[in-house]
Amino acid sequence: MADLPSVNAAEIEALKQLAQGAARDPVFMLNLNKYRVEAAYPHGRLYQDYMAALDALLSQVGAKVLWRTRVLGQVVGQQDIDEALGIWYPSAQTFLNLMSAPGSAENMRLRNLAVQHADLHRCMAY
């Protein structure tokens, strides 16, 4: 299993509890990413390779990026990000499966090279 920096252990445990429960509701994750200069977001090779690996990994577990958008500015607050991604997972278990799926190691390698900082928020999936 790959390691993620700044993991909220309580939230991972909540996802595990959801995965073990009877409900198999979809999960929506809001990803807020700040990329390293070396990623050359949004057109750089490293960024493109990371997105290709992410898309392949998500496909392996049955998830998908619903949208990705470039962040042009911030009206309120102080979080500096380059991109927001909305990723849909059929279930909490699907999200948990990411870390052990065949493409996980390559995705994490590229993520570590491309992403300076990321925040991941679990949201309601309607």
Tab-separated table of C-alpha atoms in Angstrom:
chain	number	residue	atom	x	y	z
A	1	MET	CA	0.000	0.000	0.000
A	2	ALA	CA	1.285	3.452	-0.930
A	3	ASP	CA	1.684	6.155	1.693
A	4	LEU	CA	0.060	9.568	1.518
A	5	PRO	CA	1.367	12.584	3.421
A	6	SER	CA	-0.831	14.263	6.050
A	7	VAL	CA	-3.413	11.487	6.161
A	8	ASN	CA	-6.340	12.077	8.512
A	9	ALA	CA	-6.449	8.684	10.264
A	10	ALA	CA	-9.906	9.330	11.721
A	11	GLU	CA	-11.332	9.996	8.269
A	12	ILE	CA	-9.715	6.857	6.835
A	13	GLU	CA	-11.260	4.897	9.684
A	14	ALA	CA	-14.655	6.449	8.924
A	15	LEU	CA	-14.296	5.343	5.298
A	16	LYS	CA	-13.413	1.823	6.442
A	17	GLN	CA	-16.519	1.759	8.610
A	18	LEU	CA	-18.634	2.915	5.674
A	19	ALA	CA	-17.086	0.226	3.483
A	20	GLN	CA	-17.959	-2.478	6.019
A	21	GLY	CA	-21.530	-1.266	6.474
A	22	ALA	CA	-24.604	-2.217	4.526
A	23	ALA	CA	-24.753	1.098	2.648
A	24	ARG	CA	-22.861	1.142	-0.622
A	25	ASP	CA	-23.360	4.798	-1.412
A	26	PRO	CA	-21.092	6.584	-3.866
A	27	VAL	CA	-18.346	8.852	-2.563
A	28	PHE	CA	-17.280	12.158	-4.102
A	29	MET	CA	-13.804	13.505	-3.402
A	30	LEU	CA	-12.857	17.111	-3.989
A	31	ASN	CA	-9.111	17.299	-4.694
A	32	LEU	CA	-7.419	20.704	-4.368
A	33	ASN	CA	-3.920	20.524	-5.821
A	34	LYS	CA	-0.920	22.831	-5.890
A	35	TYR	CA	1.691	21.563	-8.361
A	36	ARG	CA	5.458	21.785	-8.234
A	37	VAL	CA	7.176	24.059	-10.750
A	38	GLU	CA	8.663	20.914	-12.339
A	39	ALA	CA	5.152	19.672	-13.198
A	40	ALA	CA	4.684	22.705	-15.485
A	41	TYR	CA	0.935	22.681	-14.867
A	42	PRO	CA	-1.217	22.518	-16.964
A	43	HIS	CA	0.687	21.579	-20.116
A	44	GLY	CA	3.893	20.032	-18.796
A	45	ARG	CA	4.881	16.444	-19.458
A	46	LEU	CA	5.096	15.537	-15.756
A	47	TYR	CA	1.583	16.871	-15.103
A	48	GLN	CA	0.225	15.069	-18.179
A	49	ASP	CA	1.915	11.813	-17.133
A	50	TYR	CA	0.451	12.140	-13.624
A	51	MET	CA	-3.065	12.743	-14.967
A	52	ALA	CA	-2.746	9.745	-17.320
A	53	ALA	CA	-1.621	7.530	-14.428
A	54	LEU	CA	-4.438	8.856	-12.229
A	55	ASP	CA	-7.055	8.210	-14.916
A	56	ALA	CA	-5.718	4.667	-15.430
A	57	LEU	CA	-5.743	3.986	-11.685
A	58	LEU	CA	-9.269	5.296	-11.270
A	59	SER	CA	-10.418	3.127	-14.152
A	60	GLN	CA	-8.883	0.066	-12.453
A	61	VAL	CA	-11.124	0.539	-9.408
A	62	GLY	CA	-14.241	1.756	-11.239
A	63	ALA	CA	-13.942	5.448	-10.346
A	64	LYS	CA	-13.683	8.473	-12.618
A	65	VAL	CA	-12.821	12.151	-12.743
A	66	LEU	CA	-16.107	13.999	-13.242
A	67	TRP	CA	-14.355	17.307	-13.826
A	68	ARG	CA	-11.039	19.066	-13.467
A	69	THR	CA	-10.642	22.786	-13.620
A	70	ARG	CA	-7.827	25.275	-13.458
A	71	VAL	CA	-8.054	27.664	-10.508
A	72	LEU	CA	-7.551	31.216	-11.772
A	73	GLY	CA	-7.652	33.098	-8.486
A	74	GLN	CA	-8.919	33.128	-4.953
A	75	VAL	CA	-11.574	35.563	-3.845
A	76	VAL	CA	-11.693	34.603	-0.147
A	77	GLY	CA	-9.166	32.750	2.014
A	78	GLN	CA	-5.510	31.952	1.630
A	79	GLN	CA	-5.256	28.505	0.066
A	80	ASP	CA	-3.015	28.651	-3.011
A	81	ILE	CA	-4.014	25.906	-5.469
A	82	ASP	CA	-3.666	25.342	-9.199
A	83	GLU	CA	-6.410	22.828	-9.876
A	84	ALA	CA	-9.607	21.388	-8.444
A	85	LEU	CA	-10.661	17.860	-9.404
A	86	GLY	CA	-13.987	16.213	-8.665
A	87	ILE	CA	-13.611	12.435	-8.475
A	88	TRP	CA	-16.547	10.021	-8.133
A	89	TYR	CA	-16.160	6.593	-6.515
A	90	PRO	CA	-18.969	4.006	-6.567
A	91	SER	CA	-18.358	3.299	-2.855
A	92	ALA	CA	-16.051	3.964	0.081
A	93	GLN	CA	-14.390	0.604	-0.585
A	94	THR	CA	-13.612	1.715	-4.126
A	95	PHE	CA	-11.728	4.701	-2.717
A	96	LEU	CA	-9.866	2.489	-0.232
A	97	ASN	CA	-8.947	0.097	-3.064
A	98	LEU	CA	-6.938	2.853	-4.740
A	99	MET	CA	-3.937	2.308	-2.530
A	100	SER	CA	-3.575	-1.383	-3.393
A	101	ALA	CA	-4.627	-1.342	-7.067
A	102	PRO	CA	-2.007	-2.344	-9.659
A	103	GLY	CA	-1.472	1.244	-10.874
A	104	SER	CA	-1.117	2.726	-7.397
A	105	ALA	CA	2.684	2.660	-7.184
A	106	GLU	CA	3.169	4.493	-10.500
A	107	ASN	CA	0.433	6.984	-9.664
A	108	MET	CA	2.050	7.731	-6.294
A	109	ARG	CA	5.517	8.047	-7.846
A	110	LEU	CA	4.239	10.651	-10.298
A	111	ARG	CA	2.112	12.328	-7.629
A	112	ASN	CA	5.167	12.763	-5.418
A	113	LEU	CA	7.062	14.356	-8.312
A	114	ALA	CA	4.219	16.602	-9.521
A	115	VAL	CA	2.205	17.669	-6.474
A	116	GLN	CA	3.564	20.184	-3.990
A	117	HIS	CA	0.464	20.111	-1.780
A	118	ALA	CA	-2.972	18.502	-1.941
A	119	ASP	CA	-6.095	18.646	0.162
A	120	LEU	CA	-8.725	15.971	-0.303
A	121	HIS	CA	-12.264	16.495	0.956
A	122	ARG	CA	-14.909	13.752	1.205
A	123	CYS	CA	-18.225	15.183	0.069
A	124	MET	CA	-21.779	14.005	-0.476
A	125	ALA	CA	-22.288	12.297	-3.813
A	126	TYR	CA	-25.743	13.036	-5.131
